[in-house]
Coordinates of C-alpha atoms in Angstrom, one line a residue:
M1 CA 3.6 -7.4 -52.1
T2 CA 3.3 -7.2 -48.3
T3 CA 5.4 -4.7 -46.4
T4 CA 6.2 -4.6 -42.8
R5 CA 3.7 -1.8 -42.3
D6 CA 0.9 -4.2 -43.4
L7 CA 1.7 -6.9 -40.9
P8 CA -0.2 -7.0 -37.7
T9 CA 1.8 -5.7 -34.8
R10 CA 1.9 -7.3 -31.4
P11 CA 1.4 -5.2 -28.3
P12 CA 4.6 -4.7 -26.4
A13 CA 5.3 -7.1 -23.6
P14 CA 4.4 -5.7 -20.2
D15 CA 7.3 -4.3 -18.3
P16 CA 7.9 -6.5 -15.2
T17 CA 9.1 -3.5 -13.1
S18 CA 5.9 -1.7 -13.7
A19 CA 3.9 -4.7 -12.5
H20 CA 5.9 -4.9 -9.3
A21 CA 5.5 -1.1 -8.8
W22 CA 1.7 -1.5 -9.3
N23 CA 1.6 -4.4 -6.7
L24 CA 3.5 -2.2 -4.2
V25 CA 1.0 0.6 -4.6
R26 CA -2.1 -1.6 -4.7
A27 CA -1.1 -3.8 -1.7
P28 CA -2.5 -1.6 1.1
F29 CA -5.9 -1.6 -0.5
T30 CA -6.4 -5.3 -1.0
A31 CA -8.7 -7.6 1.0
T32 CA -5.8 -10.0 1.5
T33 CA -3.8 -7.4 3.3
W34 CA -6.6 -6.6 5.7
R35 CA -7.3 -10.3 6.3
R36 CA -3.7 -10.8 7.2
T37 CA -3.9 -7.7 9.5
A38 CA -7.0 -9.1 11.2
Y39 CA -5.2 -12.5 11.7
A40 CA -2.1 -10.7 13.2
L41 CA -4.4 -8.8 15.6
L42 CA -6.8 -11.6 16.5
A43 CA -4.2 -14.3 17.1
L44 CA -3.1 -12.8 20.4
P45 CA -6.5 -12.5 22.2
L46 CA -7.6 -15.9 20.9
G47 CA -4.3 -17.5 22.0
L48 CA -4.6 -15.9 25.5
A49 CA -8.2 -17.1 25.8
C50 CA -7.2 -20.6 24.7
I51 CA -4.8 -21.1 27.6
P52 CA -7.3 -21.5 30.4
L53 CA -9.9 -23.0 28.1
A54 CA -7.6 -25.7 26.9
L55 CA -6.9 -26.6 30.5
L56 CA -10.7 -27.0 30.9
G57 CA -10.8 -29.4 27.9
A58 CA -12.2 -27.0 25.2
P59 CA -11.3 -27.8 21.6
T60 CA -8.9 -24.8 21.3
A61 CA -6.8 -26.3 18.6
R62 CA -9.8 -26.4 16.3
W63 CA -10.5 -22.7 17.1
Q64 CA -6.8 -21.8 16.3
R65 CA -6.9 -23.8 13.1
G66 CA -10.2 -22.1 12.2
L67 CA -8.6 -18.6 12.7
A68 CA -5.8 -19.5 10.3
H69 CA -8.3 -21.0 7.8
R70 CA -10.6 -18.0 7.9
F71 CA -8.1 -15.2 7.7
R72 CA -5.1 -16.8 6.0
D73 CA -6.8 -19.4 3.8
T74 CA -4.5 -22.0 5.4
E75 CA -5.5 -25.6 6.0
I76 CA -3.8 -27.1 9.1
S77 CA -4.6 -30.8 9.5
G78 CA -4.8 -32.4 12.9
T79 CA -7.1 -33.8 15.5
A80 CA -9.6 -31.7 17.3
R81 CA -7.6 -31.3 20.5
A82 CA -4.0 -31.9 19.4
G83 CA -1.7 -29.0 20.2
G84 CA -4.1 -26.4 21.4
L85 CA -2.4 -25.7 24.7
P86 CA 1.2 -25.9 23.5
H87 CA 0.4 -23.6 20.6
A88 CA -1.4 -21.1 22.8
L89 CA 1.6 -21.0 25.2
L90 CA 4.4 -21.0 22.8
A91 CA 2.9 -18.7 20.2
T92 CA 1.9 -16.0 22.7
P93 CA 5.2 -14.1 22.6
L94 CA 5.2 -14.1 18.8
N95 CA 1.6 -13.1 18.7
L96 CA 2.3 -10.2 21.2
I97 CA 5.2 -8.9 19.1
T98 CA 3.2 -9.3 15.9
A99 CA 0.2 -7.5 17.3
F100 CA 2.3 -4.6 18.6
I101 CA 4.2 -4.1 15.3
T102 CA 1.0 -4.3 13.3
L103 CA -0.9 -1.9 15.5
Y104 CA 2.0 0.6 15.7
G105 CA 2.9 0.4 12.0
W106 CA -0.7 1.0 10.8
A107 CA -1.2 3.7 13.4
I108 CA 1.8 5.6 12.1
V109 CA 0.0 6.2 8.7
P110 CA -2.9 8.4 9.9
M111 CA -0.7 10.0 12.6
N112 CA 1.8 11.3 10.0
L113 CA -0.7 12.2 7.3
G114 CA -2.5 14.3 9.9
W115 CA 0.7 15.6 11.4
P116 CA -0.5 19.3 11.5
L117 CA -3.2 18.3 13.9
R118 CA -0.7 17.1 16.5
A119 CA 2.3 19.2 15.7
G120 CA 1.7 21.9 18.3
D121 CA 3.2 25.4 18.0
D122 CA 6.9 24.6 17.6
Y123 CA 7.7 22.8 14.4
S124 CA 11.1 24.4 13.9
S125 CA 12.9 21.3 15.3
A126 CA 10.6 18.7 13.7
W127 CA 11.8 16.5 11.0
G128 CA 11.5 18.4 7.7
G129 CA 11.5 21.7 9.6
P130 CA 12.1 24.6 10.1
T131 CA 9.1 25.5 8.0
F132 CA 5.6 24.2 8.6
A133 CA 5.2 23.0 5.0
G134 CA 8.5 21.2 5.0
A135 CA 7.7 19.3 8.2
W136 CA 4.2 18.4 7.0
V137 CA 5.5 17.1 3.6
F138 CA 8.3 15.1 5.3
H139 CA 5.9 13.5 7.7
A140 CA 3.2 12.8 5.1
V141 CA 5.6 11.3 2.5
I142 CA 8.0 9.3 4.8
G143 CA 5.8 8.5 7.7
G144 CA 2.4 8.5 6.0
I145 CA 2.7 7.2 2.5
G146 CA 6.0 5.3 3.2
F147 CA 4.4 3.2 6.0
L148 CA 1.2 2.8 4.0
L149 CA 3.3 1.1 1.3
L150 CA 5.5 -0.8 3.8
M151 CA 3.0 -2.2 6.3
P152 CA 1.4 -4.8 4.0
W153 CA 4.8 -6.5 3.4
V154 CA 5.6 -6.3 7.1
V155 CA 2.3 -7.9 8.1
R156 CA 2.8 -10.5 5.3
G157 CA 6.1 -11.6 6.8
L158 CA 4.9 -11.6 10.4
T159 CA 1.8 -13.6 9.6
A160 CA 3.8 -16.1 7.6
V161 CA 5.9 -16.8 10.7
Q162 CA 2.7 -17.2 12.7
V163 CA 1.3 -19.7 10.3
R164 CA 4.6 -21.7 10.3
V165 CA 4.4 -21.9 14.1
A166 CA 0.7 -22.9 13.9
R167 CA 1.5 -25.6 11.4
A168 CA 4.3 -27.0 13.5
L169 CA 2.4 -27.0 16.8
L170 CA -1.2 -27.8 15.6
S171 CA -0.5 -30.6 13.1

C-alpha cells in the first residue's frame, strides 16, 4: 500500500515576489543596465555632432540608428539619410535632460557611500545627524544603496523614451 509519504514531492513553486526582489537587487550589475547608461550618455554628443554633419550631407541617420542598435538592441528601419537632421535637432533637449539625470543619478551613489570623505567637520546638521555614524548610515542607505537600486529603472525609462523618439523620426 502506498502512503502519501512514499509519493514523490514537487518542489515548491517559486515565489514571484522574491523573483522581483532579486531583479531589483541584480539590475545595477547587469550588462543591459550599463548598455542603456552608455546609450543615454552617448546620444547627446552624437546628436550634437550630427547637426552640422547632416547639413554637410553625412549619413547621420545611419549613425543614430547604429547607436540605438549597438546599445539598445533596437532595429530602426529607414533609408540611409532619412531623418538624420530632424532627429538630431528635435532629440537634443531630451538627450540633454537624459544625460544630466543619468550622470547625476549615478554620481550620487559613490558620493553618498563615501560621505565621510566629503562630510567636513560639522555633521551635526547633516541628514541622519547629529552623530557621525547616523549621518553616514543615512547617506549610505538612502543616497548610496537607494540610488544604486533606483537608477537602472530610471535609465530604463529615459532610454525607452529616447528610442521612441528615434523610431518616430528616423523611420
